[in-house]
JSON list of C-alpha atoms in Angstrom, two decimals:
[
{"chain": "A", "resi": 1, "resn": "MET", "atom": "CA", "xyz": [112.57, 286.98, 24.06]},
{"chain": "A", "resi": 2, "resn": "GLY", "atom": "CA", "xyz": [115.94, 288.40, 23.98]},
{"chain": "A", "resi": 3, "resn": "ILE", "atom": "CA", "xyz": [117.44, 291.10, 21.90]},
{"chain": "A", "resi": 4, "resn": "LYS", "atom": "CA", "xyz": [120.24, 290.22, 19.52]},
{"chain": "A", "resi": 5, "resn": "ASN", "atom": "CA", "xyz": [123.20, 292.29, 20.58]},
{"chain": "A", "resi": 6, "resn": "PRO", "atom": "CA", "xyz": [125.46, 292.69, 17.38]},
{"chain": "A", "resi": 7, "resn": "SER", "atom": "CA", "xyz": [129.06, 293.59, 17.45]},
{"chain": "A", "resi": 8, "resn": "LEU", "atom": "CA", "xyz": [130.27, 296.87, 16.28]},
{"chain": "A", "resi": 9, "resn": "GLN", "atom": "CA", "xyz": [131.72, 295.09, 13.23]},
{"chain": "A", "resi": 10, "resn": "ASP", "atom": "CA", "xyz": [128.27, 293.78, 12.39]},
{"chain": "A", "resi": 11, "resn": "ALA", "atom": "CA", "xyz": [126.73, 297.26, 12.64]},
{"chain": "A", "resi": 12, "resn": "LEU", "atom": "CA", "xyz": [129.74, 298.85, 10.69]},
{"chain": "A", "resi": 13, "resn": "GLU", "atom": "CA", "xyz": [129.23, 296.32, 7.85]},
{"chain": "A", "resi": 14, "resn": "VAL", "atom": "CA", "xyz": [125.54, 297.20, 7.50]},
{"chain": "A", "resi": 15, "resn": "LEU", "atom": "CA", "xyz": [126.35, 300.91, 7.40]},
{"chain": "A", "resi": 16, "resn": "LEU", "atom": "CA", "xyz": [129.23, 300.38, 4.91]},
{"chain": "A", "resi": 17, "resn": "GLN", "atom": "CA", "xyz": [127.08, 298.32, 2.68]},
{"chain": "A", "resi": 18, "resn": "ARG", "atom": "CA", "xyz": [124.40, 301.18, 2.54]},
{"chain": "A", "resi": 19, "resn": "GLN", "atom": "CA", "xyz": [127.35, 303.51, 1.80]},
{"chain": "A", "resi": 20, "resn": "ARG", "atom": "CA", "xyz": [128.54, 301.43, -1.08]},
{"chain": "A", "resi": 21, "resn": "GLU", "atom": "CA", "xyz": [125.04, 301.18, -2.54]},
{"chain": "A", "resi": 22, "resn": "HIS", "atom": "CA", "xyz": [124.75, 304.85, -2.67]},
{"chain": "A", "resi": 23, "resn": "GLY", "atom": "CA", "xyz": [128.32, 305.58, -3.72]},
{"chain": "A", "resi": 24, "resn": "LYS", "atom": "CA", "xyz": [128.51, 308.76, -1.61]},
{"chain": "A", "resi": 25, "resn": "PRO", "atom": "CA", "xyz": [131.07, 309.57, 1.10]},
{"chain": "A", "resi": 26, "resn": "VAL", "atom": "CA", "xyz": [128.29, 310.99, 3.37]},
{"chain": "A", "resi": 27, "resn": "ILE", "atom": "CA", "xyz": [124.79, 309.42, 3.52]},
{"chain": "A", "resi": 28, "resn": "ASP", "atom": "CA", "xyz": [121.81, 309.50, 5.88]},
{"chain": "A", "resi": 29, "resn": "TYR", "atom": "CA", "xyz": [120.78, 306.17, 7.24]},
{"chain": "A", "resi": 30, "resn": "PRO", "atom": "CA", "xyz": [117.39, 305.67, 8.95]},
{"chain": "A", "resi": 31, "resn": "ILE", "atom": "CA", "xyz": [117.64, 304.19, 12.46]},
{"chain": "A", "resi": 32, "resn": "SER", "atom": "CA", "xyz": [114.51, 302.14, 11.61]},
{"chain": "A", "resi": 33, "resn": "LEU", "atom": "CA", "xyz": [116.39, 300.33, 8.82]},
{"chain": "A", "resi": 34, "resn": "LEU", "atom": "CA", "xyz": [119.34, 299.56, 11.04]},
{"chain": "A", "resi": 35, "resn": "GLN", "atom": "CA", "xyz": [116.88, 298.22, 13.72]},
{"chain": "A", "resi": 36, "resn": "ARG", "atom": "CA", "xyz": [115.31, 295.89, 11.05]},
{"chain": "A", "resi": 37, "resn": "ARG", "atom": "CA", "xyz": [118.59, 294.73, 9.74]},
{"chain": "A", "resi": 38, "resn": "LEU", "atom": "CA", "xyz": [120.18, 293.95, 13.17]},
{"chain": "A", "resi": 39, "resn": "ARG", "atom": "CA", "xyz": [116.86, 293.02, 14.95]},
{"chain": "A", "resi": 40, "resn": "LEU", "atom": "CA", "xyz": [117.42, 295.66, 17.62]},
{"chain": "A", "resi": 41, "resn": "GLY", "atom": "CA", "xyz": [115.22, 297.95, 19.68]},
{"chain": "A", "resi": 42, "resn": "TYR", "atom": "CA", "xyz": [115.40, 301.70, 19.32]},
{"chain": "A", "resi": 43, "resn": "ALA", "atom": "CA", "xyz": [117.55, 302.30, 22.38]},
{"chain": "A", "resi": 44, "resn": "CYS", "atom": "CA", "xyz": [120.10, 299.64, 21.42]},
{"chain": "A", "resi": 45, "resn": "ALA", "atom": "CA", "xyz": [120.44, 300.89, 17.88]},
{"chain": "A", "resi": 46, "resn": "VAL", "atom": "CA", "xyz": [121.07, 304.51, 18.99]},
{"chain": "A", "resi": 47, "resn": "SER", "atom": "CA", "xyz": [123.50, 303.19, 21.63]},
{"chain": "A", "resi": 48, "resn": "LEU", "atom": "CA", "xyz": [125.42, 301.32, 18.98]},
{"chain": "A", "resi": 49, "resn": "MET", "atom": "CA", "xyz": [125.42, 304.38, 16.71]},
{"chain": "A", "resi": 50, "resn": "GLY", "atom": "CA", "xyz": [126.83, 306.43, 19.64]},
{"chain": "A", "resi": 51, "resn": "GLU", "atom": "CA", "xyz": [129.66, 304.02, 20.00]},
{"chain": "A", "resi": 52, "resn": "LEU", "atom": "CA", "xyz": [130.45, 304.29, 16.21]},
{"chain": "A", "resi": 53, "resn": "LYS", "atom": "CA", "xyz": [130.24, 308.07, 16.60]},
{"chain": "A", "resi": 54, "resn": "LEU", "atom": "CA", "xyz": [132.98, 307.90, 19.07]},
{"chain": "A", "resi": 55, "resn": "LEU", "atom": "CA", "xyz": [134.96, 305.82, 16.76]},
{"chain": "A", "resi": 56, "resn": "GLY", "atom": "CA", "xyz": [134.56, 308.55, 13.86]},
{"chain": "A", "resi": 57, "resn": "PHE", "atom": "CA", "xyz": [132.23, 306.40, 11.68]},
{"chain": "A", "resi": 58, "resn": "VAL", "atom": "CA", "xyz": [129.07, 308.42, 12.38]},
{"chain": "A", "resi": 59, "resn": "ARG", "atom": "CA", "xyz": [128.86, 312.07, 11.91]},
{"chain": "A", "resi": 60, "resn": "THR", "atom": "CA", "xyz": [125.59, 312.99, 13.48]},
{"chain": "A", "resi": 61, "resn": "ILE", "atom": "CA", "xyz": [122.67, 311.13, 15.25]},
{"chain": "A", "resi": 62, "resn": "SER", "atom": "CA", "xyz": [119.09, 312.47, 15.25]},
{"chain": "A", "resi": 63, "resn": "GLU", "atom": "CA", "xyz": [115.91, 310.89, 16.50]},
{"chain": "A", "resi": 64, "resn": "THR", "atom": "CA", "xyz": [115.33, 309.13, 13.15]},
{"chain": "A", "resi": 65, "resn": "ALA", "atom": "CA", "xyz": [118.61, 308.78, 11.35]},
{"chain": "A", "resi": 66, "resn": "VAL", "atom": "CA", "xyz": [122.33, 308.82, 11.54]},
{"chain": "A", "resi": 67, "resn": "GLN", "atom": "CA", "xyz": [124.74, 310.60, 9.05]},
{"chain": "A", "resi": 68, "resn": "LEU", "atom": "CA", "xyz": [127.59, 308.50, 8.03]},
{"chain": "A", "resi": 69, "resn": "THR", "atom": "CA", "xyz": [130.91, 310.01, 7.14]},
{"chain": "A", "resi": 70, "resn": "PHE", "atom": "CA", "xyz": [133.83, 308.01, 5.44]},
{"chain": "A", "resi": 71, "resn": "SER", "atom": "CA", "xyz": [136.97, 309.34, 3.88]},
{"chain": "A", "resi": 72, "resn": "PRO", "atom": "CA", "xyz": [137.98, 307.89, 0.54]},
{"chain": "A", "resi": 73, "resn": "THR", "atom": "CA", "xyz": [140.64, 305.68, 2.10]},
{"chain": "A", "resi": 74, "resn": "GLU", "atom": "CA", "xyz": [138.06, 304.15, 4.48]},
{"chain": "A", "resi": 75, "resn": "GLN", "atom": "CA", "xyz": [135.74, 303.54, 1.65]},
{"chain": "A", "resi": 76, "resn": "ASP", "atom": "CA", "xyz": [138.23, 301.08, 0.17]},
{"chain": "A", "resi": 77, "resn": "SER", "atom": "CA", "xyz": [138.92, 299.33, 3.48]},
{"chain": "A", "resi": 78, "resn": "PRO", "atom": "CA", "xyz": [137.25, 295.90, 3.81]}
]
């Protein structure tokens, strides 16, 4: 049984969708929800969030959640 390895774009779309649903520029996103949405294990989800943090899309990562951060111009991007 292999683990699905989503691209950064897939993960970013999941996070942007959550951000749009809440309508706030900074939100907390539970890692467990990301795991379910992308069918990932914990370590893979945290690793993916680490990559997005390096790109500036994630503000902080804890053991249970990530905090997203988007500027107003990034919110309008597709």
